[in-house]
XYZ file of C-alpha atoms in Angstrom:
663
model
C -28.202 -12.076 -37.749
C -26.813 -9.314 -39.990
C -26.306 -9.968 -43.702
C -23.109 -8.952 -45.507
C -21.940 -9.300 -49.139
C -20.235 -12.371 -48.134
C -23.267 -14.134 -46.527
C -24.744 -14.146 -43.043
C -22.521 -12.969 -40.219
C -23.316 -13.288 -36.490
C -22.740 -10.295 -34.535
C -21.866 -10.627 -30.874
C -21.985 -7.638 -28.572
C -18.968 -6.939 -26.428
C -19.941 -5.699 -23.038
C -18.681 -2.614 -21.059
C -17.868 -0.541 -24.001
C -16.046 2.629 -22.409
C -16.686 5.088 -25.055
C -20.351 4.461 -25.247
C -20.509 4.813 -21.450
C -18.463 8.173 -21.471
C -19.697 9.848 -24.588
C -23.291 8.603 -24.944
C -25.292 10.332 -27.752
C -22.398 12.684 -28.572
C -20.916 9.703 -30.457
C -23.924 9.136 -32.596
C -24.214 9.967 -36.258
C -26.769 12.815 -35.740
C -24.481 14.525 -33.207
C -21.397 14.120 -35.159
C -23.165 15.776 -38.096
C -23.219 18.843 -35.994
C -19.687 18.401 -34.284
C -17.525 17.471 -37.341
C -17.991 20.583 -39.660
C -14.610 22.640 -39.426
C -12.811 19.582 -37.901
C -9.756 19.890 -40.116
C -9.207 23.473 -38.671
C -9.170 22.299 -35.189
C -6.306 19.754 -35.559
C -2.911 20.075 -33.645
C -1.134 19.480 -37.059
C -2.294 22.446 -39.211
C -2.220 23.231 -42.943
C 0.802 24.455 -44.724
C 0.010 28.085 -44.499
C 0.015 27.998 -40.749
C 2.824 29.793 -38.849
C 3.584 26.395 -37.272
C 5.258 25.318 -40.564
C 7.112 28.741 -41.004
C 9.178 28.160 -37.730
C 12.912 28.047 -38.184
C 12.965 25.546 -35.382
C 11.137 22.962 -37.542
C 13.053 19.708 -36.902
C 13.656 17.982 -40.277
C 16.346 15.370 -39.760
C 19.451 15.634 -42.088
C 18.966 12.017 -43.109
C 15.537 12.670 -44.304
C 16.628 15.629 -46.385
C 19.608 13.718 -47.915
C 17.504 10.786 -48.750
C 14.845 12.878 -50.245
C 17.206 14.908 -52.307
C 19.024 11.760 -53.458
C 15.842 10.193 -54.786
C 14.022 13.155 -56.232
C 13.873 12.937 -59.964
C 14.759 9.133 -59.937
C 12.234 6.491 -60.812
C 9.706 5.697 -58.036
C 9.676 2.218 -56.562
C 7.355 -0.008 -58.595
C 5.647 -2.893 -57.073
C 4.627 -5.337 -59.927
C 2.221 -8.192 -60.197
C 4.990 -10.543 -60.031
C 5.882 -9.366 -56.644
C 2.310 -9.384 -55.562
C 2.064 -12.954 -56.918
C 4.982 -14.292 -55.003
C 2.997 -14.519 -51.766
C 0.584 -16.953 -53.432
C 3.402 -18.757 -55.228
C 6.182 -19.224 -52.590
C 4.897 -17.401 -49.526
C 7.299 -14.483 -49.886
C 5.861 -11.209 -48.309
C 8.701 -8.800 -48.485
C 9.243 -8.599 -52.163
C 5.960 -6.846 -52.574
C 5.460 -5.185 -49.218
C 9.057 -3.804 -49.219
C 8.497 -1.854 -52.485
C 5.125 -0.548 -51.313
C 6.769 0.738 -48.148
C 9.593 2.175 -50.090
C 7.126 4.168 -52.252
C 5.090 5.381 -49.257
C 8.296 6.497 -47.435
C 9.607 8.232 -50.379
C 6.214 10.131 -50.618
C 6.249 10.896 -46.744
C 9.832 12.496 -47.335
C 8.494 14.449 -50.150
C 5.578 15.938 -48.069
C 8.060 16.769 -45.327
C 10.464 18.560 -47.887
C 7.467 20.471 -49.451
C 6.615 21.704 -45.941
C 10.115 22.603 -45.160
C 10.232 24.582 -48.509
C 7.102 26.481 -47.710
C 7.437 30.027 -49.248
C 6.387 31.501 -45.767
C 9.693 30.255 -44.137
C 12.709 32.517 -44.220
C 15.173 31.478 -47.074
C 12.712 29.339 -48.671
C 13.027 28.949 -52.520
C 9.862 29.122 -54.749
C 11.409 26.918 -57.425
C 12.499 24.446 -54.821
C 9.050 24.391 -53.259
C 7.285 23.791 -56.556
C 9.770 20.942 -57.282
C 9.018 19.164 -54.003
C 5.312 19.755 -54.654
C 5.530 17.946 -57.878
C 7.397 15.128 -56.200
C 4.359 14.824 -53.833
C 1.946 14.972 -56.676
C 3.653 12.159 -58.501
C 3.679 9.948 -55.465
C 0.129 10.590 -54.585
C -0.938 9.889 -58.056
C 1.064 6.723 -58.256
C -0.692 5.464 -55.093
C -4.240 6.308 -56.774
C -2.990 4.227 -59.882
C -1.794 1.364 -57.747
C -4.078 -1.452 -58.395
C -4.319 -2.625 -54.775
C -3.794 -0.943 -51.627
C -3.956 -4.099 -49.511
C -0.955 -6.305 -48.968
C -1.013 -9.636 -50.955
C -0.677 -11.535 -47.658
C -4.116 -10.262 -46.659
C -6.062 -10.132 -49.864
C -8.661 -12.778 -50.357
C -8.330 -12.701 -54.187
C -6.674 -15.953 -54.496
C -9.104 -17.762 -51.981
C -12.096 -16.378 -53.649
C -11.089 -16.652 -57.334
C -7.741 -18.471 -57.670
C -6.243 -15.298 -59.186
C -2.957 -13.775 -58.097
C -3.907 -10.342 -59.621
C -5.710 -7.805 -57.404
C -9.445 -7.807 -58.073
C -10.560 -3.983 -58.766
C -14.147 -4.569 -58.069
C -13.742 -6.131 -54.673
C -11.033 -4.142 -52.982
C -9.767 -5.703 -49.543
C -9.764 -3.416 -46.719
C -6.609 -4.217 -44.639
C -3.763 -2.596 -42.798
C -2.194 -1.604 -45.996
C -5.357 -0.083 -47.488
C -5.784 1.942 -44.349
C -2.325 3.152 -44.123
C -2.550 4.446 -47.864
C -5.872 6.148 -47.121
C -4.496 7.903 -44.091
C -1.335 8.906 -45.862
C -3.315 10.580 -48.738
C -5.659 12.048 -46.059
C -2.884 13.838 -44.128
C -0.960 15.018 -47.353
C -4.278 16.510 -48.501
C -4.828 18.101 -45.166
C -1.480 19.953 -45.025
C -0.944 20.524 -48.688
C -4.282 20.675 -50.118
C -4.331 24.301 -51.304
C -1.091 23.829 -53.045
C -2.215 20.697 -54.769
C -5.356 22.618 -56.097
C -2.948 25.192 -57.577
C -0.445 22.750 -59.007
C -2.316 19.815 -60.142
C -6.084 20.633 -60.241
C -8.063 17.278 -60.124
C -5.661 15.284 -58.025
C -7.765 16.007 -54.739
C -10.810 14.859 -56.435
C -9.030 11.644 -57.751
C -7.732 11.056 -54.156
C -11.306 11.290 -52.770
C -12.855 8.976 -55.354
C -10.041 6.289 -54.692
C -10.405 6.426 -50.833
C -14.089 6.220 -51.146
C -14.159 3.382 -53.425
C -11.337 1.382 -51.872
C -11.747 2.160 -48.265
C -14.969 4.001 -47.104
C -17.500 2.161 -49.095
C -16.063 -1.292 -48.242
C -16.080 -0.314 -44.701
C -19.652 1.046 -44.534
C -21.120 -1.676 -46.726
C -19.726 -4.746 -45.294
C -19.952 -6.162 -41.785
C -17.823 -9.325 -42.468
C -14.348 -7.762 -41.781
C -12.683 -9.957 -39.284
C -10.889 -7.046 -37.688
C -14.247 -5.418 -36.725
C -14.311 -7.503 -33.656
C -17.903 -8.275 -33.880
C -17.420 -11.937 -32.884
C -15.660 -10.897 -29.914
C -12.178 -11.522 -30.997
C -10.454 -8.193 -30.998
C -6.954 -7.552 -32.031
C -4.484 -4.900 -33.296
C -6.072 -4.616 -36.705
C -9.083 -2.907 -35.096
C -7.593 0.180 -33.797
C -5.017 0.417 -36.560
C -7.496 0.359 -39.368
C -10.188 2.430 -37.495
C -7.784 5.227 -36.595
C -6.681 5.558 -40.256
C -10.378 5.630 -41.276
C -11.072 8.253 -38.835
C -8.340 10.466 -40.526
C -9.594 9.670 -43.983
C -13.156 10.503 -43.158
C -12.172 13.847 -41.312
C -9.934 15.072 -44.068
C -11.265 13.662 -47.245
C -15.087 13.123 -46.991
C -16.808 16.236 -48.076
C -20.328 14.837 -47.790
C -21.289 15.388 -44.203
C -23.543 12.203 -44.064
C -20.644 10.053 -45.193
C -18.368 11.538 -42.774
C -20.503 11.195 -39.829
C -21.538 7.705 -40.580
C -17.977 6.685 -41.042
C -16.695 8.405 -37.853
C -19.593 6.901 -35.813
C -18.750 3.327 -37.070
C -15.169 3.832 -36.272
C -16.033 4.953 -32.642
C -18.069 1.705 -32.268
C -15.068 -0.243 -33.418
C -12.493 1.327 -31.254
C -15.078 0.844 -28.362
C -14.856 -2.900 -29.014
C -11.069 -2.785 -28.643
C -10.940 -0.617 -25.733
C -13.677 -2.899 -23.996
C -11.260 -5.898 -24.595
C -8.405 -4.261 -22.687
C -8.130 -5.858 -19.127
C -8.003 -3.569 -16.144
C -4.176 -3.663 -15.820
C -3.711 -2.371 -19.359
C -1.839 -5.367 -20.630
C -1.545 -6.188 -24.259
C -1.179 -9.993 -24.942
C 0.673 -9.142 -28.373
C 3.344 -7.451 -26.234
C 5.364 -4.295 -26.485
C 5.991 -4.201 -30.247
C 2.420 -4.540 -31.148
C 1.246 -2.018 -28.499
C 2.378 0.621 -31.013
C 0.206 -0.630 -33.717
C -2.607 -1.493 -31.467
C -3.175 0.447 -28.366
C -0.980 3.228 -29.673
C -3.221 3.409 -32.734
C -6.289 3.502 -30.489
C -4.725 6.577 -28.647
C -4.009 8.330 -31.825
C -7.611 7.669 -32.951
C -8.955 9.073 -29.807
C -6.850 12.175 -30.159
C -8.148 12.796 -33.711
C -11.748 12.375 -32.439
C -11.127 14.849 -29.547
C -9.611 17.509 -31.736
C -12.132 16.917 -34.559
C -14.979 17.577 -32.133
C -13.420 20.458 -30.341
C -13.012 18.317 -27.192
C -16.680 17.097 -26.821
C -15.366 13.526 -27.422
C -12.750 13.537 -24.440
C -10.304 10.644 -24.636
C -8.919 10.848 -21.198
C -10.553 7.583 -19.939
C -9.370 5.238 -17.135
C -8.571 2.514 -19.624
C -6.151 4.838 -21.448
C -4.227 5.536 -18.229
C -3.472 1.899 -17.910
C -2.665 1.624 -21.617
C -0.132 4.445 -21.323
C 1.784 2.632 -18.630
C 2.362 -0.752 -20.439
C 5.435 0.193 -22.666
C 7.631 1.311 -19.632
C 6.505 -1.632 -17.483
C 8.022 -3.896 -20.298
C 11.342 -2.071 -20.343
C 14.564 -3.967 -19.757
C 17.175 -1.253 -20.477
C 18.335 0.840 -23.315
C 16.431 -0.312 -26.541
C 15.641 -3.788 -24.920
C 12.028 -4.676 -24.043
C 10.415 -7.748 -22.844
C 9.308 -9.504 -26.271
C 6.491 -11.911 -26.016
C 4.495 -13.179 -29.041
C 5.561 -11.919 -32.409
C 7.882 -9.115 -31.111
C 11.402 -8.326 -31.490
C 13.482 -7.841 -28.462
C 14.661 -4.292 -29.422
C 12.399 -1.322 -29.932
C 11.946 -0.218 -33.614
C 13.567 3.126 -34.634
C 10.350 4.546 -36.035
C 8.152 4.667 -32.876
C 6.224 7.873 -32.037
C 7.403 8.290 -28.395
C 6.220 12.004 -28.831
C 2.611 10.626 -28.955
C 2.869 8.521 -25.836
C 4.611 11.437 -24.101
C 1.702 13.655 -24.726
C -0.668 11.421 -23.403
C 1.249 10.602 -20.418
C 1.745 14.108 -19.435
C -2.043 14.750 -19.930
C -2.965 11.958 -17.774
C -0.452 12.714 -15.142
C 1.677 9.716 -15.257
C 5.175 10.962 -14.557
C 6.897 7.530 -14.976
C 5.282 6.910 -18.444
C 6.139 10.518 -19.403
C 9.770 10.265 -18.172
C 10.226 6.948 -20.018
C 8.708 8.462 -23.324
C 10.942 11.437 -23.053
C 13.986 9.304 -22.495
C 13.290 7.138 -25.516
C 12.203 9.987 -27.888
C 14.820 11.010 -30.483
C 13.015 13.905 -31.799
C 13.807 12.696 -35.271
C 10.703 11.551 -37.298
C 11.330 8.378 -39.332
C 9.253 7.990 -42.502
C 8.680 4.357 -41.655
C 6.398 5.490 -38.939
C 3.685 6.978 -41.361
C 3.106 10.375 -42.460
C 0.672 11.250 -39.764
C 3.060 10.202 -36.972
C 5.726 12.088 -38.920
C 3.796 15.325 -39.163
C 3.149 15.256 -35.295
C 6.764 14.587 -34.377
C 7.890 17.540 -36.656
C 5.861 19.952 -34.808
C 6.493 18.492 -31.263
C 8.249 20.587 -28.844
C 9.457 18.279 -26.197
C 8.281 19.029 -22.778
C 10.813 19.404 -20.046
C 11.117 15.870 -18.425
C 13.826 13.616 -16.959
C 16.012 11.944 -19.479
C 16.170 8.920 -17.453
C 13.708 6.044 -17.842
C 11.982 5.122 -14.597
C 12.940 1.449 -14.753
C 10.409 0.319 -12.114
C 11.508 -2.226 -9.523
C 8.607 -4.683 -10.004
C 5.722 -5.094 -12.376
C 3.086 -7.648 -12.310
C 0.220 -7.784 -14.813
C -2.086 -10.471 -13.725
C -4.404 -10.572 -16.863
C -1.376 -11.924 -18.999
C 0.598 -13.341 -15.873
C 3.714 -11.366 -16.676
C 6.319 -10.260 -14.010
C 9.164 -8.060 -14.656
C 11.425 -7.407 -11.690
C 14.925 -5.949 -11.538
C 17.581 -5.849 -8.793
C 17.243 -2.198 -8.045
C 14.622 0.284 -9.342
C 15.684 3.215 -11.330
C 18.731 1.547 -12.950
C 19.345 -1.056 -15.546
C 22.463 -2.283 -13.607
C 22.217 -5.679 -12.148
C 19.885 -8.587 -12.742
C 16.332 -8.558 -14.276
C 13.895 -11.317 -14.204
C 10.958 -11.626 -16.510
C 8.504 -14.565 -16.279
C 5.419 -15.130 -18.469
C 2.467 -17.421 -17.728
C -0.607 -16.844 -19.820
C -1.935 -19.256 -22.433
C -1.327 -20.402 -25.884
C -4.261 -18.844 -27.579
C -3.026 -15.353 -27.350
C -2.806 -13.124 -30.390
C 0.357 -13.625 -32.342
C 0.934 -16.420 -29.954
C 4.248 -18.412 -29.430
C 4.246 -21.453 -27.466
C 5.811 -19.740 -24.508
C 3.913 -20.531 -21.351
C 6.088 -20.376 -18.377
C 9.105 -18.827 -20.210
C 11.645 -16.680 -18.652
C 14.021 -13.971 -19.731
C 17.038 -12.851 -17.711
C 19.057 -9.662 -18.292
C 22.303 -8.427 -16.840
C 22.940 -4.723 -16.797
C 20.047 -4.175 -19.215
C 21.109 -6.764 -21.867
C 18.986 -10.041 -22.195
C 21.120 -13.202 -21.998
C 18.609 -15.816 -21.333
C 16.106 -14.633 -24.180
C 12.903 -15.201 -26.211
C 14.128 -15.331 -29.979
C 11.154 -13.073 -30.882
C 9.820 -12.323 -34.387
C 11.219 -13.863 -37.423
C 10.461 -12.388 -41.033
C 6.957 -12.921 -41.914
C 6.075 -15.295 -44.642
C 2.952 -17.131 -45.818
C 3.764 -19.933 -43.023
C 3.692 -17.462 -40.324
C 0.040 -17.200 -40.014
C -0.898 -20.379 -41.832
C -1.707 -23.961 -40.432
C 2.166 -24.660 -40.266
C 2.849 -21.707 -37.976
C 4.414 -23.878 -35.225
C 6.709 -25.474 -37.782
C 8.670 -22.172 -37.322
C 11.415 -22.657 -34.695
C 10.899 -19.371 -33.124
C 7.329 -20.092 -32.253
C 7.944 -23.563 -30.634
C 8.208 -24.242 -27.001
C 11.402 -26.339 -27.653
C 13.083 -23.079 -28.480
C 11.828 -21.044 -25.486
C 13.065 -21.302 -21.990
C 10.440 -23.653 -20.745
C 10.254 -27.317 -19.760
C 9.932 -30.147 -22.170
C 8.335 -33.086 -20.203
C 8.997 -36.330 -22.098
C 10.290 -34.010 -24.954
C 6.764 -32.675 -25.546
C 5.887 -29.409 -27.347
C 3.248 -27.325 -25.584
C -0.197 -27.419 -27.184
C -2.018 -24.555 -29.082
C -5.114 -22.867 -27.748
C -6.392 -21.254 -24.559
C -6.687 -24.612 -22.651
C -3.021 -24.910 -22.818
C -2.385 -22.520 -19.956
C -0.564 -21.614 -16.870
C -2.272 -21.297 -13.384
C -0.740 -18.880 -10.865
C -0.170 -20.575 -7.537
C 1.534 -17.519 -5.935
C 1.778 -14.019 -7.449
C 4.699 -11.729 -6.650
C 4.601 -8.716 -4.456
C 6.881 -5.782 -4.600
C 8.868 -6.994 -1.665
C 9.168 -10.526 -2.919
C 9.413 -10.841 -6.758
C 8.428 -14.376 -7.054
C 5.854 -16.032 -9.422
C 4.881 -19.628 -8.945
C 3.167 -21.226 -11.924
C 1.425 -24.604 -12.504
C 2.469 -25.396 -16.101
C 1.081 -28.937 -16.602
C -1.917 -27.981 -18.655
C 0.263 -26.451 -21.301
C 1.421 -29.959 -22.182
C -1.882 -31.601 -21.779
C -1.372 -32.976 -18.081
C -3.044 -31.907 -14.929
C -1.929 -28.259 -13.979
C 0.138 -29.133 -10.984
C 1.845 -31.880 -12.859
C 4.616 -29.400 -13.475
C 5.223 -26.398 -11.163
C 7.847 -23.742 -11.889
C 8.800 -21.015 -9.374
C 11.024 -18.168 -10.742
C 12.324 -15.566 -8.186
C 14.591 -12.574 -8.022
C 16.318 -12.386 -4.786
C 17.567 -8.986 -4.523
C 19.705 -8.952 -1.354
C 22.136 -11.707 -2.635
C 21.758 -10.585 -6.228
C 20.558 -14.060 -7.486
C 17.760 -15.542 -9.612
C 16.402 -19.030 -9.069
C 14.211 -20.896 -11.491
C 13.122 -23.982 -9.660
C 11.060 -26.772 -11.414
C 9.455 -29.700 -9.755
C 7.132 -32.294 -11.541
C 4.996 -35.225 -10.911
C 4.084 -36.712 -14.234
C 2.079 -39.725 -15.410
C 3.739 -42.201 -17.613
C 4.855 -40.893 -21.009
C 2.285 -40.433 -23.651
C 2.401 -41.821 -27.126
C 5.114 -39.952 -29.024
C 7.060 -38.908 -25.893
C 10.439 -39.648 -24.814
C 11.632 -41.351 -21.683
C 13.395 -38.178 -20.540
C 12.491 -34.685 -19.023
C 14.113 -31.889 -20.572
C 14.293 -28.217 -19.528
C 15.295 -25.671 -21.966
C 17.048 -22.353 -21.621
C 17.679 -20.246 -24.839
C 20.700 -17.947 -24.554
C 22.208 -15.071 -26.599
C 25.831 -14.042 -27.017
C 28.581 -16.452 -26.152
C 28.253 -19.386 -24.002
C 30.969 -21.275 -21.948
C 30.304 -24.480 -20.148
C 32.230 -25.319 -17.043
C 32.967 -28.812 -15.724
C 31.132 -28.637 -12.443
C 27.651 -27.603 -13.061
C 28.453 -24.163 -14.102
C 28.250 -22.039 -17.340
C 28.675 -18.455 -18.341
C 26.671 -16.370 -20.934
C 28.418 -13.237 -22.102
C 26.934 -10.470 -24.335
C 29.898 -10.797 -26.755
C 28.376 -10.976 -30.405
C 25.081 -9.351 -29.744
C 24.921 -6.660 -32.239
C 23.208 -3.970 -30.167
C 25.885 -4.357 -27.513
C 28.518 -1.849 -28.365
C 32.333 -2.434 -28.119
C 32.544 -2.167 -24.427
C 30.713 -5.499 -24.372
C 33.897 -7.359 -23.784
C 34.269 -5.611 -20.412
C 30.518 -5.770 -19.687
C 29.170 -8.413 -17.243
C 27.546 -11.820 -18.282
C 25.382 -14.315 -16.457
C 26.908 -17.164 -14.412
C 24.687 -20.188 -14.376
C 24.868 -22.823 -11.662
C 23.107 -26.208 -11.199
C 23.706 -29.635 -9.514
C 25.940 -31.333 -11.932
C 24.585 -34.719 -10.748
C 20.969 -33.872 -11.604
C 21.154 -33.391 -15.304
C 23.153 -34.012 -18.508
C 23.638 -30.602 -20.516
C 23.067 -30.798 -24.291
C 24.104 -27.784 -26.391
C 22.302 -26.965 -29.675
C 23.422 -23.968 -31.847
C 20.937 -22.123 -33.964
C 22.636 -20.482 -36.859
C 20.476 -17.451 -37.567
C 19.864 -16.806 -41.341
C 16.675 -14.662 -40.730
C 17.580 -11.004 -41.083
C 15.237 -9.823 -38.165
C 16.633 -12.351 -35.830
C 20.223 -11.901 -36.700
C 19.793 -8.174 -36.420
C 18.758 -8.674 -32.688
C 20.967 -11.533 -31.600
C 23.841 -11.930 -34.006
C 24.908 -15.029 -35.864
C 23.500 -17.504 -33.393
C 21.434 -18.289 -30.527
C 22.405 -21.291 -28.209
C 20.011 -23.778 -26.503
C 20.821 -25.419 -23.232
C 18.836 -28.520 -22.730
C 19.003 -30.039 -19.142
C 18.103 -33.752 -19.549
C 17.067 -35.850 -16.791
C 15.951 -39.550 -17.004
C 12.347 -39.917 -16.092
C 12.600 -42.595 -13.529
C 9.220 -43.649 -12.631
C 8.035 -43.935 -8.976
C 6.318 -47.053 -7.445
C 3.108 -45.447 -8.689
C 4.377 -45.294 -12.156
C 4.701 -41.619 -12.101
C 7.940 -39.531 -13.092
C 8.826 -37.255 -10.329
C 11.842 -34.937 -9.980
C 13.148 -31.344 -9.327
C 15.619 -29.135 -10.835
C 16.984 -25.614 -9.943
C 18.975 -23.208 -12.088
C 20.524 -20.179 -10.321
C 21.804 -17.219 -12.202
C 24.082 -14.446 -10.939
C 25.973 -11.633 -12.678
C 29.502 -12.408 -13.350
C 32.143 -10.213 -11.600
């Protein structure tokens, strides 16, 4: 039992720690005391005086330049206590977090402009360079003055004290605090000498604030939930630890504190990597891969560079992690979105980071995918560290075509993704998810299917709505996007799936590359025996057809259930019902589909019209994140079948939906 400032905390050891096994004593604090001196000079991102920043080929996007020039000299975004308090009053997160993000993104743009105006570059203007440096100084000092670096949604101040004002004496170390610390660390690294000349004392202030708000809380407390000491490891772990590594390497001048912090970060990252299954799957999905596994890869790269290659990050677990994003690719910017993930990739993803790892590890498919997705234009929303790396990236020669693998199956999460023909988004794609309802960022989606035509999802998972206090509270499943009734899954007797690991799928038959068919027992997701409901989803490549076949043998309806059996399919675009057991789903109205959508193919659905009554429910989307992905509405098709009991007082039946591409 270990003691923490918040009381006793039980520490459970997670087995099979890959970093400890690979690095041994090199990762210990005594060894790091000898390995870390001079670390800043070994980074692939150098300080401003380096010739890398004087290159005329430095890729500063015009949009960044225009935005930076427009905002320079104007008042900075000012998050106020009334914005902070809104989370505790009405559950709104975005009022505060949006202003904090705007402030940090402006500072990132200012750092980029200060580097681009470096006096060593041809045509650089000394007055301009000083003006941009002043912009950086102002933004950095504002962060130092900001009462809290944590996001209100994470801060425990209200729970502990009933106050809605940040507690300066007890800073909360969360994702937001880690991001600020890392941003200050990176700007100090690249512009440190200029800061000393232009604003003596600022760097000392930065170090004092980072030490008080981030480093000391990290070293002094063992009760942070994201440490993973209880065995529950999620994306906060690598996200915060990788930022702490940057803070320690660039800002901690005391060798003991620096080595202690980095050693603790290695232990934390090891708990995350030990939790990764052999197939490299992330149960939080593609979107959270970037702020989970992707952050771990960035932390490993920092450690490797800081120690001159002694701590080598090229481990087997990393090879599988690198492959996950392209295995979830549907086509274009569309990806399979499970849990709290949007269906389209964000604009600010550091594909160059993934490309570097894929090339290094010899994964040509992952490298081709990352090269095809990379824009080469850094987005300040990605964070300063990622932007600096992208600015200096010289994209390796690689195919511009993503691999679009024919069949993927990840047994640890029971996800199959299969397309009609490998190497192209044309034709049908079927994704099926088993899993359980105790996953991180869980939606009740056990047994769900996604179907795309020509790279555009038409039978869909709604994905992530805008986060509020409800999102991670006791009423989470009051949110429609999280409910099984609004996923493409069954609803026996109208029931919702349950929450927790016990509400799970069982794999009866796994797919093979030659036969992409996944057969799942879904009964346990609703509290029945596993084989009370069996779903078989298959992509038949030769005829170009998907079949989703359900059969059930259910006991009498439980209390609160209806007398009917429903099977739900959630669709995007425009739905047209036929009169003979047919329907079409076209991509018209999906914002990400360009004007040619009217000539693009849709999905043709077919079923036995005598088997079910079709009910149509429209979901008018007023949430900006959902509307951005899908347009004004999603449409739910509910196939309803009376649950006529058998002589043994059981409800039995079967239903099959086939999907083909429209001509």
